[in-house]
Amino acid sequence: MSSGEKKFFDFLIIGGGAAGLTAAQYGARAGLKTALVESAFSGGQALLINDLENYPGLFPAVSGADFAAGMEKQAKAFGAVFFTGTVASIDKKGNIFSVSTGTETFESKALLLATGASHRKLNIPGEAEFSGRGVSYCATCDGPFFRNKVVTVIGGGDAACDEARFLSGMASHVYLVHRRDELRAQAGVAKKVIDNPKITLLLNQKPLEINGSGKVETILLKNTVTGEQTVHKTDAVFIFVGMTPQTSLAEFIKKDNAGYIITDENMQTSVPGLFCAGDVRAKPFRQIVTAAADGAYAAFGAENYIRNLG
Ligand code: NAP
């Protein structure tokens, strides 16, 4: 197919994370003419995981990159086709969705948004200034630059705990700064941090600003109970304070108060034929396994929807 020509599919998927890749495999395997459009590499947030240790059946742990490569290979083996491109707009005329990357146009009977979520920022002085010079949102990518150095992780959820533990394997010491007196992470994940002698918890501490001369040297913390401010020395600040759903393509779809897209149990949104799966969807538990499950349901929902179109 030459560029510029419209490409028509039964089921088109935007986003190549665990949700999109699973939907591609299930859609193709169900006999739907299925395509996936992804702006970069398949894998989404799984690409940032060094050891994926909680996906059922994959034990011992595999890297997120290997996991994603396997999912892509599996989807392609069942007939899904993959395109690289950044989707600029989506539209629906009658029962047909039209998706444009600016250079290519795709049409489909059913459409899946599996666009995931991006890292939330702290929005404090020094964060943007030192990004790439000690401030990071990816331990797998930037951790090795801080071998035998002191690093500070911000956040109290699963991501902060997992990444603090990963960083403790290379840094001389890891400080985990959390704004409350207890971690939000799942108990098993939190315990591994609490029991790790190379990680020190700094609880009830709110980051105020990141400082240094050319690179990160200190972070200013405020005790949320006493109000006391402390200058904490560190070579790097790794920020894991949650995610923001990537919904710029979906302004017209029903969302919850936090901006996540609302679906029914088959992942269909408020727009018939438009499905949504993975971290961009409103749900209580965001894991790779739940993203994959969403993707399977979305393909199932799309198949039923297309069949009922007649
Ligand atoms: P999360 O669960 O939303 O946790 C975000 C953490 O950052 C919370 O502890 C929050 O504090 C803190 N925070 C938020 N804004 C802050 C600010 N401005 N300043 C300081 N701290 C701030 O996010 P996540 O850890 O990125 O996880 C996202 C989803 O992925 C979750 O559903 C998680 O379960 C899942 N996940 C799972 C795994 C795993 O299973 N191993 C690994 C990674 C992610 P409060 O607690 O006070 O709100």
mmCIF file of C-alpha atoms in Angstrom, residues 44-284:
data_model
loop_
_atom_site.group_PDB
_atom_site.id
_atom_site.type_symbol
_atom_site.label_atom_id
_atom_site.label_comp_id
_atom_site.label_asym_id
_atom_site.label_seq_id
_atom_site.Cartn_x
_atom_site.Cartn_y
_atom_site.Cartn_z
ATOM 1 C CA GLY A 44 4.564 1.303 26.125
ATOM 2 C CA GLN A 45 5.493 1.514 29.790
ATOM 3 C CA ALA A 46 6.606 -2.135 29.815
ATOM 4 C CA LEU A 47 9.715 -0.935 27.982
ATOM 5 C CA LEU A 48 10.779 0.860 31.164
ATOM 6 C CA ILE A 49 10.632 -2.292 33.284
ATOM 7 C CA ASN A 50 13.887 -4.076 33.874
ATOM 8 C CA ASP A 51 12.468 -7.191 35.518
ATOM 9 C CA LEU A 52 8.816 -7.922 34.845
ATOM 10 C CA GLU A 53 8.205 -10.275 37.730
ATOM 11 C CA ASN A 54 4.438 -10.240 38.292
ATOM 12 C CA TYR A 55 3.025 -11.224 34.896
ATOM 13 C CA PRO A 56 1.405 -14.641 35.413
ATOM 14 C CA GLY A 57 3.331 -17.491 33.862
ATOM 15 C CA LEU A 58 6.465 -15.487 33.096
ATOM 16 C CA PHE A 59 8.772 -16.674 35.831
ATOM 17 C CA PRO A 60 11.617 -16.043 36.401
ATOM 18 C CA ALA A 61 11.188 -12.411 35.395
ATOM 19 C CA VAL A 62 11.793 -11.239 31.831
ATOM 20 C CA SER A 63 12.656 -7.725 30.690
ATOM 21 C CA GLY A 64 9.757 -5.508 29.622
ATOM 22 C CA ALA A 65 11.430 -5.099 26.216
ATOM 23 C CA ASP A 66 11.547 -8.878 25.614
ATOM 24 C CA PHE A 67 7.954 -9.186 26.795
ATOM 25 C CA ALA A 68 6.787 -6.475 24.360
ATOM 26 C CA ALA A 69 8.772 -7.944 21.467
ATOM 27 C CA GLY A 70 7.108 -11.319 22.085
ATOM 28 C CA MET A 71 3.645 -9.751 22.129
ATOM 29 C CA GLU A 72 4.268 -7.921 18.859
ATOM 30 C CA LYS A 73 5.610 -11.079 17.213
ATOM 31 C CA GLN A 74 2.570 -13.040 18.409
ATOM 32 C CA ALA A 75 0.088 -10.424 17.095
ATOM 33 C CA LYS A 76 1.843 -10.325 13.713
ATOM 34 C CA ALA A 77 1.876 -14.125 13.538
ATOM 35 C CA PHE A 78 -1.936 -14.078 13.700
ATOM 36 C CA GLY A 79 -2.142 -11.474 10.930
ATOM 37 C CA ALA A 80 -2.205 -8.052 12.619
ATOM 38 C CA VAL A 81 -0.344 -5.370 10.675
ATOM 39 C CA PHE A 82 1.680 -2.608 12.333
ATOM 40 C CA PHE A 83 2.235 1.004 11.254
ATOM 41 C CA THR A 84 4.503 3.668 12.718
ATOM 42 C CA GLY A 85 2.939 7.112 12.993
ATOM 43 C CA THR A 86 1.603 9.671 15.431
ATOM 44 C CA VAL A 87 -2.144 9.966 15.186
ATOM 45 C CA ALA A 88 -3.203 13.595 14.873
ATOM 46 C CA SER A 89 -6.982 13.241 14.699
ATOM 47 C CA ILE A 90 -9.849 10.795 14.779
ATOM 48 C CA ASP A 91 -13.286 11.261 13.276
ATOM 49 C CA LYS A 92 -16.453 9.220 12.757
ATOM 50 C CA LYS A 93 -18.729 9.567 9.735
ATOM 51 C CA GLY A 94 -21.718 7.224 9.739
ATOM 52 C CA ASN A 95 -20.333 3.931 11.033
ATOM 53 C CA ILE A 96 -16.786 4.478 9.784
ATOM 54 C CA PHE A 97 -13.905 5.838 11.846
ATOM 55 C CA SER A 98 -11.234 7.867 10.119
ATOM 56 C CA VAL A 99 -7.803 8.213 11.726
ATOM 57 C CA SER A 100 -5.164 10.537 10.344
ATOM 58 C CA THR A 101 -1.446 10.780 11.079
ATOM 59 C CA GLY A 102 -1.073 13.787 8.821
ATOM 60 C CA THR A 103 0.642 11.694 6.154
ATOM 61 C CA GLU A 104 -1.621 8.620 6.221
ATOM 62 C CA THR A 105 -5.335 8.005 6.677
ATOM 63 C CA PHE A 106 -6.770 4.819 8.133
ATOM 64 C CA GLU A 107 -10.451 3.857 8.176
ATOM 65 C CA SER A 108 -12.081 1.203 10.309
ATOM 66 C CA LYS A 109 -15.380 -0.194 11.528
ATOM 67 C CA ALA A 110 -14.201 -0.309 15.167
ATOM 68 C CA LEU A 111 -11.468 1.754 16.793
ATOM 69 C CA LEU A 112 -9.503 1.157 19.990
ATOM 70 C CA LEU A 113 -7.732 3.882 21.942
ATOM 71 C CA ALA A 114 -4.926 2.297 23.940
ATOM 72 C CA THR A 115 -2.879 5.459 24.323
ATOM 73 C CA GLY A 116 -1.798 4.884 27.915
ATOM 74 C CA ALA A 117 -0.665 7.503 30.379
ATOM 75 C CA SER A 118 2.402 9.709 30.735
ATOM 76 C CA HIS A 119 4.518 10.524 33.787
ATOM 77 C CA ARG A 120 3.107 13.250 36.003
ATOM 78 C CA LYS A 121 5.476 16.106 36.867
ATOM 79 C CA LEU A 122 6.117 17.618 40.291
ATOM 80 C CA ASN A 123 6.093 21.131 38.791
ATOM 81 C CA ILE A 124 8.627 22.484 41.279
ATOM 82 C CA PRO A 125 11.549 24.854 40.582
ATOM 83 C CA GLY A 126 14.558 23.021 39.148
ATOM 84 C CA GLU A 127 12.575 20.035 37.808
ATOM 85 C CA ALA A 128 12.516 21.176 34.175
ATOM 86 C CA GLU A 129 15.920 22.895 34.417
ATOM 87 C CA PHE A 130 17.699 19.709 35.560
ATOM 88 C CA SER A 131 15.728 17.264 33.413
ATOM 89 C CA GLY A 132 18.369 15.055 31.779
ATOM 90 C CA ARG A 133 21.014 16.443 34.181
ATOM 91 C CA GLY A 134 19.997 14.476 37.242
ATOM 92 C CA VAL A 135 16.208 14.692 37.078
ATOM 93 C CA SER A 136 14.725 11.588 35.488
ATOM 94 C CA TYR A 137 11.425 9.735 35.046
ATOM 95 C CA CYS A 138 13.026 6.420 33.978
ATOM 96 C CA ALA A 139 15.289 4.390 36.255
ATOM 97 C CA THR A 140 16.038 1.748 33.611
ATOM 98 C CA CYS A 141 17.174 4.442 31.162
ATOM 99 C CA ASP A 142 19.123 6.734 33.513
ATOM 100 C CA GLY A 143 19.945 4.633 36.591
ATOM 101 C CA PRO A 144 23.275 3.368 35.195
ATOM 102 C CA PHE A 145 24.556 6.990 35.028
ATOM 103 C CA PHE A 146 24.368 7.092 38.826
ATOM 104 C CA ARG A 147 26.288 3.938 39.677
ATOM 105 C CA ASN A 148 27.809 4.320 43.173
ATOM 106 C CA LYS A 149 26.118 7.711 43.624
ATOM 107 C CA VAL A 150 23.361 8.827 45.976
ATOM 108 C CA VAL A 151 19.944 8.977 44.340
ATOM 109 C CA THR A 152 16.563 10.154 45.580
ATOM 110 C CA VAL A 153 13.245 8.725 44.427
ATOM 111 C CA ILE A 154 10.045 10.755 44.834
ATOM 112 C CA GLY A 155 6.669 9.025 45.275
ATOM 113 C CA GLY A 156 5.052 6.349 47.407
ATOM 114 C CA GLY A 157 3.288 4.140 44.846
ATOM 115 C CA ASP A 158 4.221 0.891 43.126
ATOM 116 C CA ALA A 159 6.323 2.664 40.509
ATOM 117 C CA ALA A 160 8.424 4.607 43.058
ATOM 118 C CA CYS A 161 8.969 1.459 45.155
ATOM 119 C CA ASP A 162 9.837 -0.784 42.188
ATOM 120 C CA GLU A 163 12.229 1.783 40.763
ATOM 121 C CA ALA A 164 13.841 2.525 44.142
ATOM 122 C CA ARG A 165 14.552 -1.180 44.478
ATOM 123 C CA PHE A 166 15.983 -1.317 40.936
ATOM 124 C CA LEU A 167 18.196 1.711 41.640
ATOM 125 C CA SER A 168 19.447 0.179 44.906
ATOM 126 C CA GLY A 169 21.245 -2.392 42.745
ATOM 127 C CA MET A 170 23.562 0.271 41.333
ATOM 128 C CA ALA A 171 23.460 3.446 43.467
ATOM 129 C CA SER A 172 25.535 3.722 46.660
ATOM 130 C CA HIS A 173 22.326 4.619 48.501
ATOM 131 C CA VAL A 174 18.695 5.375 47.644
ATOM 132 C CA TYR A 175 16.413 7.758 49.550
ATOM 133 C CA LEU A 176 12.690 7.373 48.974
ATOM 134 C CA VAL A 177 10.827 10.602 49.651
ATOM 135 C CA HIS A 178 7.089 10.316 50.219
ATOM 136 C CA ARG A 179 4.680 13.058 51.258
ATOM 137 C CA ARG A 180 2.673 10.907 53.680
ATOM 138 C CA ASP A 181 3.563 8.622 56.618
ATOM 139 C CA GLU A 182 2.796 5.360 54.784
ATOM 140 C CA LEU A 183 3.480 4.068 51.300
ATOM 141 C CA ARG A 184 0.639 3.737 48.812
ATOM 142 C CA ALA A 185 2.280 0.744 47.056
ATOM 143 C CA GLN A 186 0.891 -2.803 47.327
ATOM 144 C CA ALA A 187 2.036 -4.384 50.610
ATOM 145 C CA GLY A 188 4.424 -6.878 48.987
ATOM 146 C CA VAL A 189 6.056 -4.180 46.853
ATOM 147 C CA ALA A 190 6.363 -1.804 49.836
ATOM 148 C CA LYS A 191 7.861 -4.525 52.068
ATOM 149 C CA LYS A 192 10.722 -5.120 49.654
ATOM 150 C CA VAL A 193 11.613 -1.417 49.937
ATOM 151 C CA ILE A 194 11.231 -1.254 53.718
ATOM 152 C CA ASP A 195 13.425 -4.367 54.141
ATOM 153 C CA ASN A 196 16.134 -3.119 51.746
ATOM 154 C CA PRO A 197 19.162 -1.853 53.722
ATOM 155 C CA LYS A 198 20.236 0.323 50.789
ATOM 156 C CA ILE A 199 16.957 2.284 50.813
ATOM 157 C CA THR A 200 16.098 4.892 53.445
ATOM 158 C CA LEU A 201 12.520 6.135 53.657
ATOM 159 C CA LEU A 202 12.042 9.874 54.173
ATOM 160 C CA LEU A 203 8.354 10.050 55.083
ATOM 161 C CA ASN A 204 6.104 13.101 55.518
ATOM 162 C CA GLN A 205 8.421 15.002 53.192
ATOM 163 C CA LYS A 206 7.287 17.226 50.363
ATOM 164 C CA PRO A 207 9.814 18.210 47.668
ATOM 165 C CA LEU A 208 9.985 21.999 47.245
ATOM 166 C CA GLU A 209 12.848 22.626 44.813
ATOM 167 C CA ILE A 210 15.775 20.945 43.100
ATOM 168 C CA ASN A 211 19.091 22.799 43.088
ATOM 169 C CA GLY A 212 22.631 22.473 41.805
ATOM 170 C CA SER A 213 25.274 24.000 39.647
ATOM 171 C CA GLY A 214 24.957 22.512 36.154
ATOM 172 C CA LYS A 215 23.657 19.232 37.599
ATOM 173 C CA VAL A 216 21.505 18.102 40.510
ATOM 174 C CA GLU A 217 23.233 18.527 43.890
ATOM 175 C CA THR A 218 20.427 18.989 46.429
ATOM 176 C CA ILE A 219 16.703 18.809 46.887
ATOM 177 C CA LEU A 220 14.857 20.997 49.377
ATOM 178 C CA LEU A 221 12.318 19.037 51.429
ATOM 179 C CA LYS A 222 9.594 20.259 53.771
ATOM 180 C CA ASN A 223 8.343 18.127 56.630
ATOM 181 C CA THR A 224 4.555 18.021 56.200
ATOM 182 C CA VAL A 225 4.027 17.594 59.976
ATOM 183 C CA THR A 226 6.517 20.035 61.513
ATOM 184 C CA GLY A 227 6.997 22.415 58.567
ATOM 185 C CA GLU A 228 10.794 22.100 58.948
ATOM 186 C CA GLN A 229 12.789 22.483 55.720
ATOM 187 C CA THR A 230 15.886 20.349 55.001
ATOM 188 C CA VAL A 231 18.473 20.553 52.238
ATOM 189 C CA HIS A 232 19.017 16.927 51.206
ATOM 190 C CA LYS A 233 22.170 16.096 49.232
ATOM 191 C CA THR A 234 21.665 13.886 46.189
ATOM 192 C CA ASP A 235 23.184 13.242 42.764
ATOM 193 C CA ALA A 236 19.884 12.495 41.059
ATOM 194 C CA VAL A 237 16.141 12.819 41.555
ATOM 195 C CA PHE A 238 13.936 10.103 40.044
ATOM 196 C CA ILE A 239 10.294 11.188 39.962
ATOM 197 C CA PHE A 240 7.442 8.628 40.057
ATOM 198 C CA VAL A 241 4.387 10.528 41.247
ATOM 199 C CA GLY A 242 1.730 8.906 39.105
ATOM 200 C CA MET A 243 0.461 9.149 35.594
ATOM 201 C CA THR A 244 -1.678 11.459 33.459
ATOM 202 C CA PRO A 245 -4.013 9.765 30.941
ATOM 203 C CA GLN A 246 -3.190 10.543 27.305
ATOM 204 C CA THR A 247 -6.604 11.590 26.039
ATOM 205 C CA SER A 248 -5.853 14.438 23.631
ATOM 206 C CA LEU A 249 -7.483 12.420 20.809
ATOM 207 C CA ALA A 250 -10.589 11.815 22.879
ATOM 208 C CA GLU A 251 -11.851 15.219 23.966
ATOM 209 C CA PHE A 252 -15.413 14.236 22.995
ATOM 210 C CA ILE A 253 -15.571 10.965 25.018
ATOM 211 C CA LYS A 254 -17.045 10.619 28.504
ATOM 212 C CA LYS A 255 -14.354 10.678 31.237
ATOM 213 C CA ASP A 256 -14.218 10.483 35.019
ATOM 214 C CA ASN A 257 -13.182 13.389 37.268
ATOM 215 C CA ALA A 258 -9.495 12.451 36.961
ATOM 216 C CA GLY A 259 -9.722 12.522 33.156
ATOM 217 C CA TYR A 260 -9.658 8.746 32.528
ATOM 218 C CA ILE A 261 -11.983 7.409 29.800
ATOM 219 C CA ILE A 262 -15.117 5.627 31.006
ATOM 220 C CA THR A 263 -16.053 2.334 29.294
ATOM 221 C CA ASP A 264 -18.494 -0.504 29.745
ATOM 222 C CA GLU A 265 -17.259 -3.986 30.641
ATOM 223 C CA ASN A 266 -16.431 -4.713 26.981
ATOM 224 C CA MET A 267 -14.279 -1.550 26.897
ATOM 225 C CA GLN A 268 -16.747 0.396 24.718
ATOM 226 C CA THR A 269 -16.758 4.161 25.356
ATOM 227 C CA SER A 270 -19.684 6.575 25.142
ATOM 228 C CA VAL A 271 -19.196 6.493 21.324
ATOM 229 C CA PRO A 272 -20.495 3.254 19.715
ATOM 230 C CA GLY A 273 -17.661 1.298 18.084
ATOM 231 C CA LEU A 274 -14.987 3.323 19.880
ATOM 232 C CA PHE A 275 -13.223 1.206 22.488
ATOM 233 C CA CYS A 276 -10.608 2.090 25.084
ATOM 234 C CA ALA A 277 -8.182 -0.161 26.970
ATOM 235 C CA GLY A 278 -5.230 -0.002 29.347
ATOM 236 C CA ASP A 279 -3.960 2.812 31.561
ATOM 237 C CA VAL A 280 -5.980 5.528 29.779
ATOM 238 C CA ARG A 281 -9.210 3.843 30.928
ATOM 239 C CA ALA A 282 -10.991 4.621 34.215
ATOM 240 C CA LYS A 283 -10.347 1.606 36.484
ATOM 241 C CA PRO A 284 -9.045 0.857 39.969
#
